[in-house]
Coordinates of C-alpha atoms in Angstrom, one line a residue:
Chain Z
M1441 CA -26.3 38.3 -35.4
R1442 CA -25.8 38.5 -31.6
L1443 CA -28.2 35.6 -31.1
I1444 CA -26.1 33.5 -33.5
K1445 CA -22.9 34.6 -31.8
A1446 CA -24.2 33.8 -28.4
N1447 CA -25.3 30.5 -29.0
K1448 CA -22.7 29.7 -31.5
V1449 CA -21.8 26.4 -29.7
Y1450 CA -25.1 25.1 -30.0
I1451 CA -25.7 25.9 -33.5
I1452 CA -22.6 24.2 -34.3
M1453 CA -23.6 21.2 -32.5
I1454 CA -27.1 20.9 -34.2
L1455 CA -25.6 21.6 -37.4
S1456 CA -22.9 19.0 -37.1
Y1457 CA -25.8 16.5 -36.0
L1458 CA -27.7 17.4 -39.0
L1459 CA -25.2 17.1 -41.3
L1460 CA -24.4 13.6 -39.9
E1461 CA -27.9 12.7 -40.0
T1462 CA -28.5 13.8 -43.6
L1463 CA -25.2 11.9 -44.8
N1464 CA -26.7 8.9 -42.9
R1465 CA -30.0 9.1 -44.8
L1466 CA -28.6 9.8 -48.2
G1467 CA -26.8 6.5 -47.6
I1468 CA -23.2 8.3 -48.0
L1469 CA -22.1 7.2 -44.5
N1470 CA -22.3 3.5 -44.6
S1471 CA -23.1 1.3 -41.8
Y1472 CA -19.9 0.8 -40.9
L1473 CA -18.8 4.4 -40.4
L1474 CA -21.9 5.1 -38.5
Q1475 CA -21.1 2.4 -36.2
I1476 CA -17.6 3.9 -35.5
I1477 CA -18.8 7.3 -35.0
M1478 CA -21.5 6.1 -32.3
L1479 CA -18.8 3.9 -30.5
A1480 CA -16.6 7.1 -30.6
G1481 CA -19.7 8.7 -28.6
I1482 CA -20.0 6.1 -26.1
N1483 CA -16.4 5.8 -25.7
I1484 CA -16.5 9.8 -25.2
I1485 CA -18.8 9.1 -22.2
M1486 CA -16.8 6.5 -20.9
T1487 CA -13.6 8.4 -21.1
I1488 CA -14.9 11.7 -19.7
S1489 CA -16.6 9.7 -16.6
L1490 CA -13.0 8.1 -15.9
N1491 CA -11.7 11.6 -16.3
L1492 CA -13.8 12.8 -13.3
V1493 CA -12.1 9.9 -11.0
N1494 CA -8.7 9.6 -12.3
G1495 CA -8.1 13.2 -13.8
F1496 CA -10.0 15.6 -11.4
T1497 CA -10.2 13.8 -8.3
G1498 CA -6.7 12.3 -9.0
Q1499 CA -7.9 8.6 -7.7
F1500 CA -6.3 5.7 -9.8
S1501 CA -9.1 3.2 -10.8
I1502 CA -8.6 0.8 -13.4
G1503 CA -12.0 -1.1 -13.2
H1504 CA -14.1 1.3 -15.2
A1505 CA -15.4 -1.3 -17.7
G1506 CA -16.9 -3.2 -15.0
F1507 CA -19.4 -0.4 -14.5
M1508 CA -20.0 0.0 -18.2
G1509 CA -20.9 -3.7 -18.2
V1510 CA -23.0 -3.4 -15.1
G1511 CA -25.1 -0.7 -16.9
A1512 CA -25.1 -2.7 -20.2
Y1513 CA -26.7 -5.6 -18.7
S1514 CA -29.2 -3.8 -16.2
S1515 CA -30.5 -1.7 -19.2
A1516 CA -30.5 -4.7 -21.6
V1517 CA -32.5 -6.5 -18.9
V1518 CA -35.1 -4.0 -18.7
T1519 CA -35.9 -3.9 -22.1
T1520 CA -35.1 -7.2 -23.4
V1521 CA -35.9 -9.9 -20.4
F1522 CA -38.3 -7.7 -18.3
F1523 CA -40.5 -6.0 -20.8
H1524 CA -39.7 -7.8 -24.1
T1525 CA -40.0 -4.5 -25.7
S1526 CA -40.1 -5.7 -29.2
S1527 CA -43.5 -7.0 -29.0
W1528 CA -44.9 -3.5 -27.6
P1529 CA -46.0 -0.9 -29.5
V1530 CA -43.4 1.4 -31.2
Y1531 CA -44.3 4.3 -29.4
F1532 CA -43.8 2.6 -25.9
Q1533 CA -40.5 1.3 -27.1
V1534 CA -38.3 4.4 -26.9
P1535 CA -39.6 5.5 -23.4
I1536 CA -38.9 2.2 -22.1
F1537 CA -35.5 2.4 -23.5
L1538 CA -34.7 6.0 -22.1
V1539 CA -35.7 4.4 -18.7
S1540 CA -33.7 1.2 -19.2
L1541 CA -30.4 3.8 -20.1
I1542 CA -31.3 5.6 -16.6
V1543 CA -31.8 2.3 -14.8
G1544 CA -28.3 1.0 -16.0
G1545 CA -26.8 4.3 -14.9
M1546 CA -28.4 3.9 -11.5
V1547 CA -27.6 0.1 -10.7
A1548 CA -23.9 0.9 -12.0
G1549 CA -24.0 4.3 -9.6
L1550 CA -25.4 1.9 -6.8
I1551 CA -22.6 -0.6 -7.2
G1552 CA -20.0 2.2 -7.6
F1553 CA -21.1 3.5 -4.3
L1554 CA -20.9 0.3 -2.5
I1555 CA -17.6 -0.3 -4.0
G1556 CA -16.2 3.3 -3.5
L1557 CA -17.1 3.1 0.3
P1558 CA -14.2 0.9 1.4
S1559 CA -11.9 1.2 -1.4
L1560 CA -11.4 4.9 -1.6
R1561 CA -9.8 4.8 1.5
L1562 CA -6.9 3.5 -0.3
K1563 CA -4.4 5.7 -2.3
G1564 CA -2.5 5.2 -5.4
D1565 CA -1.4 1.9 -6.5
Y1566 CA -3.3 0.3 -4.0
L1567 CA -6.7 1.7 -5.1
A1568 CA -5.7 0.7 -8.5
I1569 CA -5.4 -3.1 -7.5
V1570 CA -8.6 -2.8 -5.8
T1571 CA -10.5 -1.2 -8.3
L1572 CA -9.0 -3.9 -11.0
G1573 CA -10.2 -6.3 -8.7
F1574 CA -13.8 -5.1 -8.3
G1575 CA -14.1 -4.6 -12.1
E1576 CA -13.0 -8.2 -12.8
L1577 CA -15.3 -9.2 -10.0
L1578 CA -18.6 -7.8 -11.7
R1579 CA -17.5 -9.3 -14.8
A1580 CA -17.2 -12.6 -13.2
S1581 CA -20.4 -12.4 -11.4
I1582 CA -22.5 -11.4 -14.6
R1583 CA -21.0 -14.8 -15.8
L1584 CA -22.7 -16.7 -13.0
I1585 CA -25.8 -15.0 -13.6
D1586 CA -28.1 -17.5 -15.9
Y1587 CA -31.0 -15.1 -15.8
V1588 CA -28.9 -12.8 -18.2
G1589 CA -27.4 -15.9 -20.4
G1590 CA -24.3 -16.5 -18.0
P1591 CA -20.9 -16.8 -20.0
R1592 CA -23.1 -17.4 -23.3
G1593 CA -24.0 -13.8 -23.0
L1594 CA -27.3 -12.0 -23.9
A1595 CA -28.8 -12.0 -27.3
G1596 CA -31.7 -10.4 -29.0
I1597 CA -31.6 -6.9 -27.6
P1598 CA -33.2 -4.4 -29.6
K1599 CA -31.3 -2.0 -31.7
Y1600 CA -32.6 1.4 -30.0
T1601 CA -29.3 3.3 -30.0
N1602 CA -28.7 5.5 -33.0
L1603 CA -27.0 8.6 -33.9
F1604 CA -29.4 10.8 -32.3
W1605 CA -29.4 9.1 -28.9
V1606 CA -25.5 8.9 -28.9
F1607 CA -25.3 12.5 -29.9
L1608 CA -27.7 13.6 -27.3
F1609 CA -26.1 11.6 -24.4
T1610 CA -22.7 12.6 -25.3
I1611 CA -23.5 16.4 -25.2
L1612 CA -25.3 15.9 -22.0
S1613 CA -22.4 13.9 -20.3
I1614 CA -20.0 16.7 -21.5
Y1615 CA -22.0 19.4 -20.1
A1616 CA -22.8 17.3 -17.0
A1617 CA -19.0 17.1 -16.4
R1618 CA -18.3 20.7 -17.2
N1619 CA -20.9 21.7 -14.6
F1620 CA -19.5 19.1 -12.1
V1621 CA -16.2 20.3 -12.5
N1622 CA -17.0 23.9 -12.2
S1623 CA -18.8 23.8 -8.9
S1624 CA -17.7 23.3 -5.3
F1625 CA -18.1 19.6 -5.9
G1626 CA -15.4 19.8 -8.7
R1627 CA -13.3 22.2 -6.7
A1628 CA -13.2 20.1 -3.8
C1629 CA -12.2 16.9 -5.9
I1630 CA -9.5 18.8 -7.4
S1631 CA -8.2 20.1 -4.1
I1632 CA -8.0 16.4 -2.8
R1633 CA -5.9 15.6 -5.8
E1634 CA -3.7 18.5 -5.3
N1635 CA -3.2 17.8 -1.7
E1636 CA -5.5 15.9 0.3
V1637 CA -4.2 16.8 3.9
A1638 CA -4.6 20.4 3.2
S1639 CA -8.1 19.7 1.5
E1640 CA -9.1 17.9 4.6
A1641 CA -7.7 21.1 6.8
M1642 CA -10.1 23.2 4.9
G1643 CA -13.0 21.4 6.1
I1644 CA -13.5 19.3 3.2
D1645 CA -14.8 15.9 3.8
T1646 CA -12.7 14.1 1.7
T1647 CA -13.8 10.6 1.7
K1648 CA -17.7 12.3 0.9
Y1649 CA -16.4 14.0 -2.2
K1650 CA -14.1 10.8 -3.5
I1651 CA -17.5 8.7 -3.3
I1652 CA -19.6 11.4 -4.9
S1653 CA -17.1 11.7 -7.9
F1654 CA -16.9 7.8 -7.9
T1655 CA -20.5 7.3 -8.0
F1656 CA -21.3 10.0 -10.6
A1657 CA -18.5 8.5 -12.7
S1658 CA -20.2 4.9 -12.4
F1659 CA -23.6 6.3 -13.3
M1660 CA -22.3 7.8 -16.2
A1661 CA -20.4 4.6 -17.3
G1662 CA -23.7 2.7 -16.7
V1663 CA -25.7 4.8 -19.1
A1664 CA -22.8 4.5 -21.8
G1665 CA -23.1 0.8 -20.9
G1666 CA -26.9 0.8 -21.9
L1667 CA -26.3 2.6 -25.2
F1668 CA -23.5 0.2 -26.0
G1669 CA -25.8 -2.8 -25.4
H1670 CA -28.9 -1.5 -27.6
L1671 CA -26.0 -0.7 -30.2
L1672 CA -24.3 -4.1 -30.5
M1673 CA -27.7 -5.9 -29.7
F1674 CA -25.6 -8.9 -27.9
L1675 CA -23.9 -8.6 -24.7
Q1676 CA -21.2 -10.9 -23.4
P1677 CA -19.8 -10.5 -20.1
D1678 CA -16.0 -11.0 -21.2
T1679 CA -16.4 -7.8 -23.3
F1680 CA -16.4 -5.6 -20.1
S1681 CA -13.0 -7.1 -18.9
F1682 CA -9.9 -5.1 -17.7
L1683 CA -8.6 -4.8 -21.1
K1684 CA -11.5 -2.4 -22.0
S1685 CA -10.8 -0.6 -18.6
I1686 CA -7.4 0.0 -20.0
D1687 CA -8.7 1.1 -23.4
Y1688 CA -10.1 3.8 -21.5
L1689 CA -7.2 4.7 -19.4
V1690 CA -5.3 5.2 -22.8
F1691 CA -7.8 7.4 -23.9
L1692 CA -7.9 9.5 -21.1
Y1693 CA -4.2 9.9 -21.1
A1694 CA -3.8 10.4 -24.9
G1695 CA -6.4 13.0 -24.6
G1696 CA -5.0 14.7 -21.4
M1697 CA -5.8 14.3 -17.9
S1698 CA -8.2 16.8 -16.2
S1699 CA -9.4 17.9 -19.8
I1700 CA -13.1 17.3 -20.7
S1701 CA -11.9 18.4 -24.0
G1702 CA -9.0 16.2 -24.1
S1703 CA -11.2 13.2 -23.3
I1704 CA -13.4 14.1 -26.4
L1705 CA -10.4 14.3 -28.5
G1706 CA -8.6 11.0 -27.1
A1707 CA -11.7 8.9 -27.3
G1708 CA -12.7 10.2 -30.5
I1709 CA -9.5 10.0 -32.2
L1710 CA -8.6 6.8 -30.9
T1711 CA -11.5 5.0 -31.6
A1712 CA -11.1 6.1 -35.3
V1713 CA -7.4 5.5 -35.9
P1714 CA -7.6 1.8 -35.5
E1715 CA -10.3 1.2 -37.9
F1716 CA -8.8 3.6 -40.6
L1717 CA -5.4 1.7 -40.3
R1718 CA -7.2 -1.5 -41.3
F1719 CA -5.8 -1.2 -44.5
L1720 CA -2.5 -2.3 -42.8
A1721 CA -3.9 -5.6 -42.1
N1722 CA -1.8 -7.6 -39.5
W1723 CA 0.5 -4.3 -39.1
R1724 CA -2.4 -2.2 -37.8
I1725 CA -2.0 -2.6 -34.1
V1726 CA 1.6 -2.4 -34.2
I1727 CA 1.3 1.0 -36.1
Y1728 CA -1.2 2.0 -33.3
G1729 CA 1.2 1.1 -30.7
V1730 CA 3.9 2.9 -32.1
L1731 CA 1.7 6.0 -32.6
L1732 CA 0.7 5.9 -29.1
V1733 CA 4.4 5.5 -27.6
L1734 CA 5.2 8.6 -30.0
L1735 CA 2.3 10.8 -28.7
M1736 CA 3.2 9.9 -24.9
L1737 CA 7.1 10.8 -25.8
K1738 CA 6.4 13.9 -28.0
Q1739 CA 3.4 15.2 -26.1
P1740 CA 3.3 13.7 -22.5
E1741 CA 0.2 15.9 -21.5
G1742 CA -1.8 14.4 -24.5
F1743 CA -3.7 16.2 -27.3
Y1744 CA -5.4 18.6 -24.9
G1745 CA -4.1 18.3 -21.5
G1746 CA -4.8 21.2 -19.0
K1747 CA -6.4 23.0 -21.7
E1748 CA -10.4 23.3 -22.3
F1749 CA -12.4 24.3 -25.5
G1750 CA -14.0 27.8 -25.0
F1751 CA -17.3 26.4 -24.5
L1752 CA -16.3 24.3 -21.8
K1753 CA -14.9 26.9 -19.7
I1754 CA -17.0 28.9 -17.5
V1755 CA -16.1 32.7 -16.6
R1756 CA -18.5 33.6 -13.7
Q1757 CA -17.4 37.2 -13.8
D1758 CA -15.3 38.7 -16.5
K1759 CA -12.1 40.1 -15.4
K1760 CA -13.1 43.8 -15.3
V1761 CA -15.9 43.3 -13.1
R1762 CA -13.4 41.3 -10.7
T1763 CA -10.6 43.9 -10.7
E1764 CA -13.2 46.5 -9.8
K1765 CA -14.0 44.6 -7.0
A1766 CA -10.5 44.1 -6.0
S1767 CA -9.8 47.4 -6.3
Chain H
M477 CA -14.2 28.9 30.6
A478 CA -11.5 28.9 27.9
L479 CA -12.5 28.9 24.5
L480 CA -10.1 26.0 23.6
D481 CA -9.1 23.7 26.6
V482 CA -6.5 21.1 25.7
A483 CA -6.0 18.9 28.8
N484 CA -3.2 16.5 29.7
V485 CA -2.8 15.5 25.9
S486 CA -0.2 13.1 25.1
I487 CA 0.9 11.0 21.9
Q488 CA 3.2 8.1 21.4
F489 CA 4.4 6.9 18.2
G490 CA 5.6 3.4 19.0
G491 CA 8.0 3.8 22.0
L492 CA 8.5 7.4 21.4
K493 CA 6.5 9.8 23.2
A494 CA 6.4 12.8 21.3
V495 CA 4.5 15.2 23.2
S496 CA 3.6 14.5 27.0
D497 CA 1.0 16.1 29.3
F498 CA 0.4 19.2 27.0
N499 CA -1.9 21.6 28.7
L500 CA -3.3 24.7 27.1
A501 CA -6.2 26.9 27.8
L502 CA -6.6 29.6 24.9
E503 CA -8.8 32.7 26.0
Q504 CA -11.0 34.2 23.2
G505 CA -8.8 36.6 21.5
E506 CA -5.4 35.7 22.9
L507 CA -2.4 35.1 20.9
V508 CA -0.1 32.5 22.3
A509 CA 3.1 31.3 20.9
I510 CA 4.7 27.9 21.3
I511 CA 8.5 27.8 20.9
G512 CA 11.2 25.4 21.4
P513 CA 14.1 23.5 19.7
N514 CA 13.7 21.4 16.6
G515 CA 12.0 18.1 17.3
A516 CA 10.3 19.5 20.3
G517 CA 6.9 18.2 19.4
K518 CA 5.5 21.7 18.5
T519 CA 4.2 20.3 15.1
T520 CA 2.9 17.4 16.6
A521 CA 0.8 19.2 19.2
F522 CA -0.5 21.4 16.2
N523 CA -1.4 18.1 14.6
M524 CA -3.5 17.1 17.6
I525 CA -5.2 20.5 18.1
T526 CA -6.2 20.1 14.3
G527 CA -7.3 16.6 14.4
L528 CA -4.6 15.4 12.2
Y529 CA -3.2 13.1 14.8
K530 CA -5.4 11.3 17.5
P531 CA -3.6 11.9 21.0
T532 CA -3.0 8.7 23.2
T533 CA -4.4 10.3 26.1
G534 CA -6.2 13.6 27.3
D535 CA -8.7 15.7 25.9
I536 CA -9.2 18.7 23.6
R537 CA -12.3 20.9 24.1
L538 CA -13.6 23.6 22.1
N539 CA -16.3 25.8 24.1
G540 CA -16.7 22.7 26.2
E541 CA -17.3 19.9 23.4
S542 CA -14.7 17.5 23.1
L543 CA -13.1 17.0 19.8
V544 CA -11.0 13.9 20.3
G545 CA -11.7 11.3 17.7
L546 CA -13.4 13.6 15.0
R547 CA -11.6 14.0 11.7
P548 CA -9.6 16.8 10.6
N549 CA -12.2 18.4 8.5
E550 CA -14.7 18.4 11.3
F551 CA -12.0 20.1 13.3
T552 CA -12.4 22.7 10.7
A553 CA -15.9 22.8 10.4
R554 CA -16.3 23.6 14.2
G555 CA -13.9 26.7 13.8
I556 CA -10.1 25.6 14.1
A557 CA -8.0 26.5 11.0
R558 CA -4.4 25.8 10.2
T559 CA -1.6 26.6 8.0
F560 CA 1.2 24.3 7.1
Q561 CA 5.1 24.7 8.0
N562 CA 5.9 23.1 4.6
I563 CA 3.4 25.0 2.5
R564 CA 0.7 22.8 1.5
L565 CA -1.1 25.0 -1.4
F566 CA -3.3 23.5 -4.4
N567 CA -0.7 24.1 -6.6
E568 CA -2.4 23.3 -10.1
M569 CA -5.3 25.7 -8.9
T570 CA -5.4 29.5 -9.3
V571 CA -5.3 31.7 -6.1
L572 CA -9.1 32.4 -6.4
D573 CA -9.9 28.7 -6.7
N574 CA -7.5 27.7 -3.7
L575 CA -9.7 30.3 -2.0
K576 CA -13.0 28.9 -3.3
A577 CA -12.0 25.4 -2.4
A578 CA -11.7 26.5 1.1
L579 CA -15.2 28.0 1.0
T580 CA -16.6 24.7 -0.1
L581 CA -18.3 24.1 3.4
Q582 CA -20.3 27.5 2.5
A583 CA -21.5 25.8 -0.9
K584 CA -24.8 24.8 0.5
Y585 CA -26.4 23.4 -3.1
S586 CA -27.1 19.8 -4.1
L587 CA -25.3 18.2 -6.7
R588 CA -28.7 18.5 -8.6
E589 CA -28.6 22.1 -8.4
A590 CA -24.9 22.2 -9.5
L591 CA -25.2 20.2 -12.5
L592 CA -28.3 22.3 -13.7
R593 CA -26.7 25.5 -12.5
T594 CA -29.9 26.7 -10.9
R595 CA -30.5 30.1 -10.0
K596 CA -29.8 29.5 -6.3
F597 CA -26.6 27.8 -7.2
L598 CA -25.3 30.9 -9.2
K599 CA -26.5 33.1 -6.4
I600 CA -24.3 31.1 -3.9
E601 CA -21.4 30.7 -6.4
D602 CA -21.5 34.7 -6.5
E603 CA -21.3 35.0 -3.0
I604 CA -18.3 32.6 -2.7
E605 CA -16.5 34.5 -5.3
D606 CA -17.1 37.8 -3.6
R607 CA -16.2 36.2 -0.3
A608 CA -12.8 34.8 -1.7
I609 CA -12.0 38.1 -3.3
E610 CA -12.6 40.1 -0.2
I611 CA -10.3 37.8 1.9
L612 CA -7.7 38.0 -0.9
K613 CA -7.9 42.0 -0.6
I614 CA -7.1 41.7 2.8
L615 CA -4.1 39.7 2.4
R616 CA -3.1 42.0 -0.8
L617 CA -3.4 39.0 -3.1
D618 CA -6.1 40.4 -5.0
A619 CA -4.0 41.6 -8.2
K620 CA -2.8 37.5 -8.3
I621 CA -6.2 36.2 -8.5
D622 CA -5.8 34.0 -11.7
I623 CA -2.5 33.1 -11.2
L624 CA -1.7 29.3 -10.4
A625 CA -0.7 28.8 -6.8
K626 CA 2.7 27.3 -7.6
N627 CA 3.7 30.3 -9.8
L628 CA 3.5 32.9 -6.5
P629 CA 6.5 33.8 -5.2
Y630 CA 7.3 32.2 -1.6
G631 CA 6.0 35.1 0.4
E632 CA 2.9 35.0 -1.2
Q633 CA 2.6 31.4 -1.0
R634 CA 2.6 32.0 2.6
R635 CA 0.1 34.5 2.6
L636 CA -2.2 32.5 0.3
E637 CA -2.0 29.8 3.3
I638 CA -3.0 32.5 5.6
A639 CA -5.8 33.5 3.3
R640 CA -7.1 30.1 2.4
A641 CA -7.4 29.1 6.3
L642 CA -9.3 32.5 7.0
A643 CA -11.7 31.3 4.3
T644 CA -13.0 28.5 6.7
N645 CA -14.4 31.0 8.8
P646 CA -12.4 29.8 11.9
R647 CA -12.6 31.1 15.4
I648 CA -9.0 29.9 16.2
L649 CA -6.4 30.2 13.7
L650 CA -3.2 28.0 14.1
L651 CA 0.0 29.2 12.2
D652 CA 2.9 27.1 11.8
E653 CA 5.9 29.1 11.4
P654 CA 4.4 31.9 9.4
V655 CA 7.5 33.9 8.8
A656 CA 9.9 31.1 7.8
G657 CA 12.3 31.6 5.4
M658 CA 11.2 35.2 5.0
N659 CA 13.2 38.5 4.3
P660 CA 12.9 41.2 7.0
N661 CA 10.6 43.3 4.8
E662 CA 8.4 40.2 4.4
I663 CA 8.6 39.9 8.1
E664 CA 7.4 42.9 9.1
E665 CA 4.5 42.8 6.7
I666 CA 3.4 39.3 7.9
I667 CA 3.5 40.7 11.6
R668 CA 1.3 43.9 10.3
L669 CA -1.2 41.3 8.6
I670 CA -1.5 38.9 11.7
A671 CA -2.3 41.8 13.9
E672 CA -4.9 43.1 11.2
I673 CA -6.6 40.1 10.7
R674 CA -6.6 39.2 14.4
E675 CA -8.4 42.5 14.9
S676 CA -10.9 42.2 11.9
F677 CA -11.7 38.6 12.2
K678 CA -11.8 38.7 16.1
L679 CA -9.3 35.6 16.0
T680 CA -7.8 33.8 18.4
I681 CA -4.2 32.8 17.3
L682 CA -1.9 30.1 18.3
L683 CA 1.5 30.1 16.5
I684 CA 4.8 28.3 16.3
E685 CA 7.6 30.3 15.5
H686 CA 11.3 30.3 15.6
H687 CA 11.9 33.8 14.7
M688 CA 12.4 35.4 18.5
N689 CA 11.9 39.0 17.4
V690 CA 8.6 38.0 15.9
V691 CA 7.3 35.8 18.7
M692 CA 8.3 38.6 21.5
T693 CA 6.6 41.2 19.7
I694 CA 3.3 39.7 19.0
A695 CA 2.7 36.9 21.4
D696 CA 0.7 37.8 24.8
R697 CA 1.9 34.4 26.0
I698 CA 4.7 32.1 25.2
K699 CA 4.9 28.3 25.8
V700 CA 8.2 26.6 25.7
L701 CA 8.4 22.9 24.6
D702 CA 11.4 20.7 24.7
F703 CA 11.7 16.9 24.0
G704 CA 7.7 17.0 24.1
Q705 CA 7.6 18.6 27.7
T706 CA 6.3 22.0 28.6
I707 CA 9.2 23.6 30.1
A708 CA 8.4 27.1 30.9
E709 CA 4.9 29.3 30.3
G710 CA 4.5 33.0 30.7
A711 CA 4.6 36.4 29.4
P712 CA 7.5 37.1 26.8
D713 CA 10.0 39.1 29.2
E714 CA 9.5 36.2 31.7
I715 CA 10.4 33.7 29.1
Q716 CA 13.4 35.5 27.8
N717 CA 15.2 35.5 31.2
N718 CA 14.0 31.9 32.2
P719 CA 17.3 29.9 32.5
K720 CA 15.6 26.6 31.7
V721 CA 14.7 28.0 28.4
I722 CA 18.1 29.4 27.9
E723 CA 19.5 25.8 28.6
A724 CA 17.0 24.2 26.0
Y725 CA 18.4 26.5 23.4
L726 CA 21.8 26.9 24.1
G727 CA 22.8 24.2 26.3
R728 CA 24.2 23.9 29.8
R729 CA 27.4 25.9 30.7
G730 CA 30.3 23.5 31.1
R731 CA 32.2 23.4 34.2
K732 CA 36.1 23.8 34.1

């Protein structure tokens, strides 16, 4: 019983995965619903990574989809163009897919690092414009590379992304973000957001930590991009325009800044809502817009701003121990 | 050799010379106060000694090593910490996390170790937490550990600023108006605290203060600035009777 209690969260996660998988296998979950669930997972990874930069570090980046695009293309190039995995024995295909996701993350992370180096000196709206510019630059550059199909896009990507991989990578991202925030890296980033001058005066190399958080977020976006490409099986550069970056900003604000739980809720709910509003036909986007406006007016801190689910909190020493130490 | 040697430092903003030919030699363990009317350049001098402003001319040496041109965090890493006149806490962080953020330099683990929460990471995190609580205890803030910094009363915010500066493990502590806006009881407590931390951390202290009682009680030496120039320097009783200082504060006696 105690074992169950201590590992409650893991058990709930595994059970909910098994439930979804069973529904899927039994054919109750149609492919349309399954697709939405998987997109929600990918969007959760994207929103959490954006939260690290915009929420926790307090830097305003609006080009996040660019990194997703870089990751999606890099990863698809590994499986589709470079290895032609579909002609390989089945048991080789999945490992190559996993490697391709990491490659996607690393390429996106590297580009994030190179872009962050000069841009993160800027603050606020100036940084926003520069990240917007770089995001569009990435998309436009992909259009110029004939090797990956240029503006026509890259087709024939094998469908490796399934419920299991999305579930696994979403959970990994959630934990990675939680551990990042609850370490000296996270505290340094939050202190930069709170007061950059004071942060520097406390010996914190603010440029270094801004770049670390930006690079880490780009890496996560790259992995999400890899999952995305192997889900849609077709990539087109214009998918990753600034409109997509804006989507993630909306998910982030609706969920609540600086809350990992908020990002989960924001991306999860807002991916699903427009789909469930389809019966409204042309009124769908109007209603979606109205709902967003109402949310921001009634609850500007978002679904879960400033709060975290229990399992995302880390209590290092319980209060009793602390008070004993203090007294 | 002095611990901190500030030699002929000047800074110019456009056409305005905010501080000119500022000299200061701080010996280990000393407590020196800088006083002067508003706009005399006291905080500007502080900002140069902590790396926030780069002096136009002159040199700042800590134990013989020149610091000019380094970034503020590098000044702090070498042992110069400060508090701010207009309090600059990490408002949305708890008191404990304010301290832990200031202990970032001590967090010697990699990003990988942090993400995997390895044993080494957990051990260092425990040490950081213990150290933070230890310092908060000295500043009598240990009962407020889980309160957001912005929700602390004013006097405690000032104390948290000092605690946070101490967490960087400084050799020299610069206090910018530590008792501004405090009531007499709080002032007395801060004076006691400054004496206490000076002793226990073996600190050299440089402070800016308008409150004359405080300055005269605790300073070994006083430096008086006016319009960016040093107009007097010496022990408290010499300064008190210096006609130039009286003139700077009260103006010249008019002639009939």
